[in-house]
Short mmCIF file of C-alpha atoms and ligand atoms in Angstrom, two decimals:
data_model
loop_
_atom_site.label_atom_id
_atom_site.label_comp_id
_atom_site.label_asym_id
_atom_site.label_seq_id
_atom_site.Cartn_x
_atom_site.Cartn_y
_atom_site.Cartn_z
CA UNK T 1 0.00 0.00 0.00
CA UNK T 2 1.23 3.43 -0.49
CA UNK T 3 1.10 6.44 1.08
CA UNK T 4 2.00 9.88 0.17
CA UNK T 5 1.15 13.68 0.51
CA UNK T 6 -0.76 14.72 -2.23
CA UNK T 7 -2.40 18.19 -3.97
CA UNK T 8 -4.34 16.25 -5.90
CA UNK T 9 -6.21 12.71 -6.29
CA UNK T 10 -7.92 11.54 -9.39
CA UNK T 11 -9.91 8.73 -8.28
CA UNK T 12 -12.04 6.23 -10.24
CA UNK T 13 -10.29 6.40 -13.88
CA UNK T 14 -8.75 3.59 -15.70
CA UNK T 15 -5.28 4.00 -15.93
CA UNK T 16 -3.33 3.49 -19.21
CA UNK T 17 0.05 4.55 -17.92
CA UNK T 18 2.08 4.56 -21.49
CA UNK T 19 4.30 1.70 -20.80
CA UNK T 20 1.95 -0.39 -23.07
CA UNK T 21 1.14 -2.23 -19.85
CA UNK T 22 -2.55 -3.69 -18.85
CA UNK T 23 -5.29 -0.74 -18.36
CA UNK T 24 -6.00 -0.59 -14.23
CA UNK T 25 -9.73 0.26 -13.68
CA UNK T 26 -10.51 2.04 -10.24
CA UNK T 27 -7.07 3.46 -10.38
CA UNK T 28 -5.59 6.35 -8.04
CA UNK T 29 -3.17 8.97 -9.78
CA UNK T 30 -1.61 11.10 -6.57
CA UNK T 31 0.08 14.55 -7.72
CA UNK T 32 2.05 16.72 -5.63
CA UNK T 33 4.10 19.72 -7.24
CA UNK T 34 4.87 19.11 -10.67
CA UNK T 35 5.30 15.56 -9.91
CA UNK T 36 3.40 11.98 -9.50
CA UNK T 37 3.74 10.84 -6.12
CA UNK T 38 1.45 7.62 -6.78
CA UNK T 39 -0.01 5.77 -9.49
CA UNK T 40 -1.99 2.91 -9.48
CA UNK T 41 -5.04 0.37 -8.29
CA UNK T 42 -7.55 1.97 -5.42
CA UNK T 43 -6.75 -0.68 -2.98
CA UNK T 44 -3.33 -0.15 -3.19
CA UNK T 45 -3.22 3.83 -3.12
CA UNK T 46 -3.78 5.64 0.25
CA UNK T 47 -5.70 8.66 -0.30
CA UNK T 48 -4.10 11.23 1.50
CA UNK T 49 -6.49 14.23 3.86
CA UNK T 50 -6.21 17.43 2.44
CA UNK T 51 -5.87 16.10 -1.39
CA UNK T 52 -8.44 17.98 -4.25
CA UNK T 53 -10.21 15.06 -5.12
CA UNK T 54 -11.32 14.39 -8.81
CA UNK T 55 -14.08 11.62 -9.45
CA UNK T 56 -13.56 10.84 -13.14
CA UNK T 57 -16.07 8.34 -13.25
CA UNK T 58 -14.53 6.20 -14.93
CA UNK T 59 -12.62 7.77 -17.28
CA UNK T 60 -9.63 7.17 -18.64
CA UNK T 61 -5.79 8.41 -17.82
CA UNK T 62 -2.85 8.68 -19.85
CA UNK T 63 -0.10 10.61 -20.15
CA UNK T 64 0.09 13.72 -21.81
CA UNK T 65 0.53 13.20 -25.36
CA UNK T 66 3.89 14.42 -26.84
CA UNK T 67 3.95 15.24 -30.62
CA UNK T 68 7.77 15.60 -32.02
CA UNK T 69 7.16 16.77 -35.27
CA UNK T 70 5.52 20.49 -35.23
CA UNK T 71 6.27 23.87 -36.19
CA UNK T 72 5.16 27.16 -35.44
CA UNK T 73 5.88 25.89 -32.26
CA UNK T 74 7.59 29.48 -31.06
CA UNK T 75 3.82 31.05 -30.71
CA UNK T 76 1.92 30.97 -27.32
CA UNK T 77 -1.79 30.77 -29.07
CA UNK T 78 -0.73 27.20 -30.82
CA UNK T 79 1.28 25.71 -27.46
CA UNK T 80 -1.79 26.41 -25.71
CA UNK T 81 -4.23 24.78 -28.17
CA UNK T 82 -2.14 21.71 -28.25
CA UNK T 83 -2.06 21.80 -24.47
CA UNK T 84 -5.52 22.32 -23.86
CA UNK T 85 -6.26 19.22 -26.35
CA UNK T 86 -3.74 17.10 -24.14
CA UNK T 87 -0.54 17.49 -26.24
CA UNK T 88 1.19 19.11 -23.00
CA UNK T 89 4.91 18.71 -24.90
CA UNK T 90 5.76 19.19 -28.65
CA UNK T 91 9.00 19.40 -30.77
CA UNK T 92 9.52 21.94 -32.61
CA UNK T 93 11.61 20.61 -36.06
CA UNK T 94 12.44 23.62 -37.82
CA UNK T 95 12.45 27.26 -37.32
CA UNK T 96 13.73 30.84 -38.06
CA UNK T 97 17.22 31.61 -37.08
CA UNK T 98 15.66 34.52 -35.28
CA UNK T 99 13.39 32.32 -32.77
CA UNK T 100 16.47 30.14 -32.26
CA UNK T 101 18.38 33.31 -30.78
CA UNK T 102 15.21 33.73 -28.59
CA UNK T 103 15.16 30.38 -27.54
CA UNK T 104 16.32 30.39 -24.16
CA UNK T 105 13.97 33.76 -23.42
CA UNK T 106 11.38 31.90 -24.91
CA UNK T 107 11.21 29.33 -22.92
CA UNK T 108 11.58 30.57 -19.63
CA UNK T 109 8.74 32.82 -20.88
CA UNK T 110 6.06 29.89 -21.76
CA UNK T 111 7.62 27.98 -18.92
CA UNK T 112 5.88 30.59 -16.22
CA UNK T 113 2.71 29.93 -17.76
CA UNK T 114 1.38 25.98 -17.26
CA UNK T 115 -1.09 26.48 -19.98
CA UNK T 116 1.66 26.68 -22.62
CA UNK T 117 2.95 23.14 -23.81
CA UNK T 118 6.06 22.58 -23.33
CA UNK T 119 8.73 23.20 -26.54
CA UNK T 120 11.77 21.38 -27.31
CA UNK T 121 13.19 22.99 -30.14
CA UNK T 122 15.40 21.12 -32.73
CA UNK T 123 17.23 24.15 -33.80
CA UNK T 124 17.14 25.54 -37.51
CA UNK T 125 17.24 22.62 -40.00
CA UNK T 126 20.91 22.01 -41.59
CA UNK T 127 21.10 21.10 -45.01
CA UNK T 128 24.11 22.15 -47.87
CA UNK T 129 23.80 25.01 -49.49
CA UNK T 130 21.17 25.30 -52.58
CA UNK T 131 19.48 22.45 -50.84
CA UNK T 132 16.49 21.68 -48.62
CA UNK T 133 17.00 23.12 -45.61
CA UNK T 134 17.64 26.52 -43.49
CA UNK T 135 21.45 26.32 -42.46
CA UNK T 136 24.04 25.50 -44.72
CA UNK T 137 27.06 23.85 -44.86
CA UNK T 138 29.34 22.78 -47.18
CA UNK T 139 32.80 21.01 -45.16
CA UNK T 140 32.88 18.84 -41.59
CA UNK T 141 34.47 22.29 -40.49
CA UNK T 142 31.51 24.10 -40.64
CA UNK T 143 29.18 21.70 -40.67
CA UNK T 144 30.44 21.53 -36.77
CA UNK T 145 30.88 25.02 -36.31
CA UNK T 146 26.97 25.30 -37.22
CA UNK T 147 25.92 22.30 -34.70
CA UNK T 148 27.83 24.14 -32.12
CA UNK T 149 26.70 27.53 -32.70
CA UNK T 150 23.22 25.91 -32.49
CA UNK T 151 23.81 24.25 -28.95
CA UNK T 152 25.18 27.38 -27.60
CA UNK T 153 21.73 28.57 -28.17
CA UNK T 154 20.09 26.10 -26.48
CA UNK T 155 18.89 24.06 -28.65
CA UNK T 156 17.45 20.42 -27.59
CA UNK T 157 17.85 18.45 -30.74
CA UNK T 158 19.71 19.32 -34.00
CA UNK T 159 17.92 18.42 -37.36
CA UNK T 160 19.42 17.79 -40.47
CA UNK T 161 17.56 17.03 -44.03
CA UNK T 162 18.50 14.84 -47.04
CA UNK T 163 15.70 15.68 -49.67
CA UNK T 164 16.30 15.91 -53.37
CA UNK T 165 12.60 17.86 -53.37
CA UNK T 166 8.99 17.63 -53.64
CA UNK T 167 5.96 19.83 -54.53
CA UNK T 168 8.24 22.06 -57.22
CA UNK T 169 11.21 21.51 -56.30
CA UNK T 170 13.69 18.75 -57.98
CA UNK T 171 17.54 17.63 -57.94
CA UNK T 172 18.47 19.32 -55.05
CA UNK T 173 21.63 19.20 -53.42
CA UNK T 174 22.59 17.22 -50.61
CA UNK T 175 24.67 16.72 -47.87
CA UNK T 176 27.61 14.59 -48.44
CA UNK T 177 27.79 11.74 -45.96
CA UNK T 178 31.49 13.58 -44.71
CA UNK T 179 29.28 16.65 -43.44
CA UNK T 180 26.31 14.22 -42.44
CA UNK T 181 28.72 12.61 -40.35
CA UNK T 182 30.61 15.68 -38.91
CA UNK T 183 26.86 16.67 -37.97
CA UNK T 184 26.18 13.90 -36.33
CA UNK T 185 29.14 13.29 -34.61
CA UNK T 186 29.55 16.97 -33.30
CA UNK T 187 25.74 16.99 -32.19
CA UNK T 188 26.29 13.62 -30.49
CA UNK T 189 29.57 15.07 -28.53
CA UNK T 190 26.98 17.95 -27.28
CA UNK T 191 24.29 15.45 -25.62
CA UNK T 192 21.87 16.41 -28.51
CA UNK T 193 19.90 13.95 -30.41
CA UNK T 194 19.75 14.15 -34.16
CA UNK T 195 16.33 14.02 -36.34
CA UNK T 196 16.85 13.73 -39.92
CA UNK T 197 13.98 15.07 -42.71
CA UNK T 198 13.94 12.67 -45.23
CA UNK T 199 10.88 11.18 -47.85
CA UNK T 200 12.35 8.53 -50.17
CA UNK T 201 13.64 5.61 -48.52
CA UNK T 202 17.08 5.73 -51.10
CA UNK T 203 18.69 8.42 -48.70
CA UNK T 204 18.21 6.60 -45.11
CA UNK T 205 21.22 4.42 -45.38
CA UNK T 206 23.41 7.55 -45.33
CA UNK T 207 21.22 8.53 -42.50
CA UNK T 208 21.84 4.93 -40.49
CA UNK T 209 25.46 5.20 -41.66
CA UNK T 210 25.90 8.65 -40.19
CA UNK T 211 24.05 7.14 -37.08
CA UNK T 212 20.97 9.37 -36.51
CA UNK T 213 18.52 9.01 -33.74
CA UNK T 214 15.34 9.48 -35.57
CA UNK T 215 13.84 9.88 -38.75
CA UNK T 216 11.57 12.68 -39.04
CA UNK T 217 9.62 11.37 -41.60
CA UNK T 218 8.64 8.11 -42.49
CA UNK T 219 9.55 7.35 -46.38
CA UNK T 220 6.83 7.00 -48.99
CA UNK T 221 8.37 4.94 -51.63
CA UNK T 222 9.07 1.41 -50.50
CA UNK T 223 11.61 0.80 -47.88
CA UNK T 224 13.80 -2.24 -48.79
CA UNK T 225 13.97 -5.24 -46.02
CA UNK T 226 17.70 -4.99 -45.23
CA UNK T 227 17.02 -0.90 -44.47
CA UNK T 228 14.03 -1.88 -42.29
CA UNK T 229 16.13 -4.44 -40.60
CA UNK T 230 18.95 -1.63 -40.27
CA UNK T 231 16.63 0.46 -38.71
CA UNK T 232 15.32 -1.18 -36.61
CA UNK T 233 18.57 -3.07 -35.45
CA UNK T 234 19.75 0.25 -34.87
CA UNK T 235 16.74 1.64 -32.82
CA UNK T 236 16.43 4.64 -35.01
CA UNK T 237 12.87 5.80 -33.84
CA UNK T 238 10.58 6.69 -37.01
CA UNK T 239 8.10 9.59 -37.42
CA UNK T 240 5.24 8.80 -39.59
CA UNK T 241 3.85 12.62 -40.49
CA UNK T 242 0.64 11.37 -42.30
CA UNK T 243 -0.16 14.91 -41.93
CA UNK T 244 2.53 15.99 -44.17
CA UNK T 245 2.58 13.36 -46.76
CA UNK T 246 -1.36 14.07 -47.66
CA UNK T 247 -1.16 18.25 -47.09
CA UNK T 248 1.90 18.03 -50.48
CA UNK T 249 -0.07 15.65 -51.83
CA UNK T 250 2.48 12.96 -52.10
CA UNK T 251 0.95 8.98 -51.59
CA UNK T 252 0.35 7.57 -48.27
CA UNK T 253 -0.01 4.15 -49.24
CA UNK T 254 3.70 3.25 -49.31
CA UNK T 255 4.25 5.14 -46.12
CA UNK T 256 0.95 2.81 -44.55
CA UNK T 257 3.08 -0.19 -45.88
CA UNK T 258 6.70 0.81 -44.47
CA UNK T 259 4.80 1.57 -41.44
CA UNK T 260 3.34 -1.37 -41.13
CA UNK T 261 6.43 -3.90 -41.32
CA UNK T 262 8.36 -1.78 -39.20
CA UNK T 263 5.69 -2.30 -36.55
CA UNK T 264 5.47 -5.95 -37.36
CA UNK T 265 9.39 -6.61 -37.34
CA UNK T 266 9.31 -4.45 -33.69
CA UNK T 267 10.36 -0.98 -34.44
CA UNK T 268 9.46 1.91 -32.91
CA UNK T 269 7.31 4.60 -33.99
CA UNK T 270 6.62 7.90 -32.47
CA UNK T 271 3.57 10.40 -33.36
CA UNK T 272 4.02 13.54 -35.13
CA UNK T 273 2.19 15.13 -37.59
CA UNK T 274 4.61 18.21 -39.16
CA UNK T 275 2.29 20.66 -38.29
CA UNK T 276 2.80 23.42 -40.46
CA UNK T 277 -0.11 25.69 -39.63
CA UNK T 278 -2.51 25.93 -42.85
CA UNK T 279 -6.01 26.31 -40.69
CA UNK T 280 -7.81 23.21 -42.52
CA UNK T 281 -4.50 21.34 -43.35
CA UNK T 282 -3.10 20.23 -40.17
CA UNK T 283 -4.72 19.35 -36.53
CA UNK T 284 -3.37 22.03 -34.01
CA UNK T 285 -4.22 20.06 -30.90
CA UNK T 286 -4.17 16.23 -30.78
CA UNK T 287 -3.11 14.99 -34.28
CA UNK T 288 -6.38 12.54 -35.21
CA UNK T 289 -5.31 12.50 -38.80
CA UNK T 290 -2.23 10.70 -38.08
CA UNK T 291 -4.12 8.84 -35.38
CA UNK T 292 -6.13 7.39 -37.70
CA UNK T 293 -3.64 6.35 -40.40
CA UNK T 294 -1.60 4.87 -38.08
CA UNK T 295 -4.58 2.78 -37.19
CA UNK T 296 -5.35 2.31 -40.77
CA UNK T 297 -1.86 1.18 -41.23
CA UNK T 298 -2.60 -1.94 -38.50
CA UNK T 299 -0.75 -0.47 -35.37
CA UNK T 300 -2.96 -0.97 -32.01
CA UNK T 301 -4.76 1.93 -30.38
CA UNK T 302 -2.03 0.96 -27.46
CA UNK T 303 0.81 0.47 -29.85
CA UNK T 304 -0.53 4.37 -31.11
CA UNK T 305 -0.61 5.30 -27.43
CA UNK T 306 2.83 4.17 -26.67
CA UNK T 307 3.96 6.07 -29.88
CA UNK T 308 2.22 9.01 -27.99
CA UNK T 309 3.75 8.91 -24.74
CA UNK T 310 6.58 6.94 -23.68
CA UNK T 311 7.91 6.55 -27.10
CA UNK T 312 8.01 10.33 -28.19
CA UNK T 313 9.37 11.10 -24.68
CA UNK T 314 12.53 8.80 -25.72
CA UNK T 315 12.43 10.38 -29.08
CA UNK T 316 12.80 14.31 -27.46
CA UNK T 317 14.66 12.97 -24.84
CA UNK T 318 12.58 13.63 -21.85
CA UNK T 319 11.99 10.13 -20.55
CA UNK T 320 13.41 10.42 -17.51
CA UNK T 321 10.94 13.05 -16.53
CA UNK T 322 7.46 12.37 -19.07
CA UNK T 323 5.95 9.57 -21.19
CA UNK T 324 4.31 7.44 -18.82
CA UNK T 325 2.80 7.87 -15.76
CA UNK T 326 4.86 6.79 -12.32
CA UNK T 327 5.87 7.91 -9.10
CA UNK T 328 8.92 10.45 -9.35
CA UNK T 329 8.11 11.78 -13.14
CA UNK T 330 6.38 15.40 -13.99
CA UNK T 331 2.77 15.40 -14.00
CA UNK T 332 1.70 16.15 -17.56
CA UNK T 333 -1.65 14.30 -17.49
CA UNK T 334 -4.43 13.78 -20.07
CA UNK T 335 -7.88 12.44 -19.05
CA UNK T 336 -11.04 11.68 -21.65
CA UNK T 337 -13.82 10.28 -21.32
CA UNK T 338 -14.30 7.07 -22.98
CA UNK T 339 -12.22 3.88 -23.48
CA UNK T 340 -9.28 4.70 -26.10
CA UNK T 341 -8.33 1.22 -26.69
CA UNK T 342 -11.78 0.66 -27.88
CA UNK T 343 -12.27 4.36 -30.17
CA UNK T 344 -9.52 5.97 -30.54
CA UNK T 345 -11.50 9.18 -30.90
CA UNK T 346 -12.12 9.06 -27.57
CA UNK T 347 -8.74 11.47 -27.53
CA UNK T 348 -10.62 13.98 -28.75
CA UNK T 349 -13.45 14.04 -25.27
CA UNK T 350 -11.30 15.93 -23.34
CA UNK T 351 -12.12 15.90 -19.53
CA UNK T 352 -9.11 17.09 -18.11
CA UNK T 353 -5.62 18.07 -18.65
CA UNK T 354 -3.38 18.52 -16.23
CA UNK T 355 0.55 19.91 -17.13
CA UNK T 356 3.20 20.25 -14.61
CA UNK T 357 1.18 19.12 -11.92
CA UNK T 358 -1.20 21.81 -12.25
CA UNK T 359 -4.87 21.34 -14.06
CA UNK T 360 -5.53 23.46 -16.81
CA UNK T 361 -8.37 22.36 -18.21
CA UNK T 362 -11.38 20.80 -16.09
CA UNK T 363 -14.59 19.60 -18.02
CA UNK T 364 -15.79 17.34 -15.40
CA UNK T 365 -18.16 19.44 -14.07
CA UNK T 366 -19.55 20.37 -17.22
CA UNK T 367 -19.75 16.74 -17.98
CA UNK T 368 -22.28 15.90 -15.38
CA UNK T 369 -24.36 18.98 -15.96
ZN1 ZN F 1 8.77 19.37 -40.54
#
């Protein structure tokens, strides 16, 4: 049995705690601070005097949802939609070398404010010069020159791109695997995980060879067995981005196949949708359209949870802290009505969000009304 001091006690929810493990009806969630002092079944979890109590009536609690593939994530409006809709943490892939040199005021700025979601920023996106891509570079010398100018920024993650084009654009240049490398290596020396942009499955063997952490995009065009094998030998973490594949009209049905025997061969997946902020194009909040597909594409609503939680925590390197919920990690908390596992558009009924251990959003009592 344990007992702990608590601030607040949900009570009577079924707990889906993002380590893929069995749901727990009649489970207790104990938060104190910004942290989870207690998680788990009723008869097991003291409830402490003095606790806000929160009957959820049997709804259901996960972990706040963490989407590592956004942009326009350096604006308070969107980090507050995605938090009110659950998504308490997203990555931001890509952005002005302007926000980058505000990053640090930035986020000390949202950080006061527990309505924001959190932002881990992946820095401006390297690429060579004429080529996809924001920051340029053209030998190892400054291709670690750039990566280090980045981290002294403050940046969380450093993303690079190999892309010969899409939507217009054609044959352009790339990095050569010398500078990939120097990228990688000089990011990896810093404590900073590397994403790589990438669509057709011919450029991610440079990106295994080079030894990135994640691919920020799933391919489109078939994925050869011995890749799939390499990746997921290699634990490279892939990013599916429905969103983005159907918004530049490229086909999803190769991506829904690659996804599919990566899943099957026991790769990991995490969920982001590229949100690029066309109103209409992408889903600023929790990211059904990629939901869906990745349903479509035969993972489980728990293997899409995971990919939501503890995975995507891995993938922005925050596991230690979010991504499932246990005693000791922050309390970013999503709870909606409905079973998940059974409709996963049950994400969508919001009953409450809690982020840092405080609640910022309550429909409960609106619920019973
Ligand atoms: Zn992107």
């Amino acid at each position: 049995v344990i007992q702990a001091q608590a601030a607040i006690a949900l009570v009577n929810g079924t707990l889906i705690d993002g380590t893929a493990a069995a749901p727990i009806p009649n489970a207790v969630l104990l938060i104190d601070g910004d942290r989870i002092v207690a998680a788990g079944p009723a008869h097991r979890v003291v409830l402490p005097a003095g606790a806000k109590i929160y009957d959820l009536a049997g709804a259901t609690i996960l972990p706040g949802f963490i989407d590592v593939h956004v942009h326009r994530g350096f604006d308070e409006a969107n980090l507050q939609a995605w938090a009110r809709a659950g998504v308490t943490t997203v990555r931001d892939e890509g952005s002005g070398a302007d926000n980058i040199k505000g990053l640090r005021t930035f986020q000390a700025r949202i950080r006061r404010d527990p309505r924001n979601a959190r932002l881990v920023s992946a820095g401006t996106m390297l690429g060579t010069y004429g080529g996809y891509g924001s920051l340029h570079v053209h030998t190892p010398q400054n291709a670690r020159i750039a990566v280090l100018s980045e981290a002294s920024r403050g940046v969380d993650a450093v993303k690079v791109a190999l892309e010969d084009g899409y939507a217009g654009e054609h044959d352009l240049p790339n990095l050569t695997l010398e500078n990939l490398k120097a990228i990688v290596d000089t990011a990896h020396a810093q404590g900073l995980p590397v994403s790589a942009h990438v669509t057709q499955a011919r450029h991610v063997e440079a990106l295994l060879d080079a030894d990135v952490d994640d691919l920020a995009h799933l391919p489109y065009d078939c994925l050869p067995q011995q890749t799939l094998r390499r990746i997921v030998a290699a634990d490279v973490y892939v990013v599916p981005t429905f969103s983005f594949y159907r918004n530049v009209g490229l086909p999803v049905s190769g991506l829904q196949m690659n996804l599919w025997r990566i899943v099957s061969m026991g790769g990991k997946v995490a969920l982001g949708d590229d949100y690029g902020g066309d109103p209409g194009h992408y889903d600023l909040g929790m990211p059904m359209y990629d939901i869906e597909m990745m349903a479509q594409s035969g993972m489980t609503p728990m293997q899409i949870i995971e990919a939501g939680t503890r995975n995507a925590a891995r993938v922005v390197g925050l596991d230690e802290d979010l991504g499932t919920l246990e005693a000791g990690k922050i309390a970013d908390v999503l709870v909606v009505d409905g079973d998940p596992l059974q409709d996963l558009q049950s994400l969508m009924n919001v009953s409450l969000v809690i982020h840092d251990g405080t609640v910022i959003r309550d429909e409960l009592g609106v619920q019973r009304l």
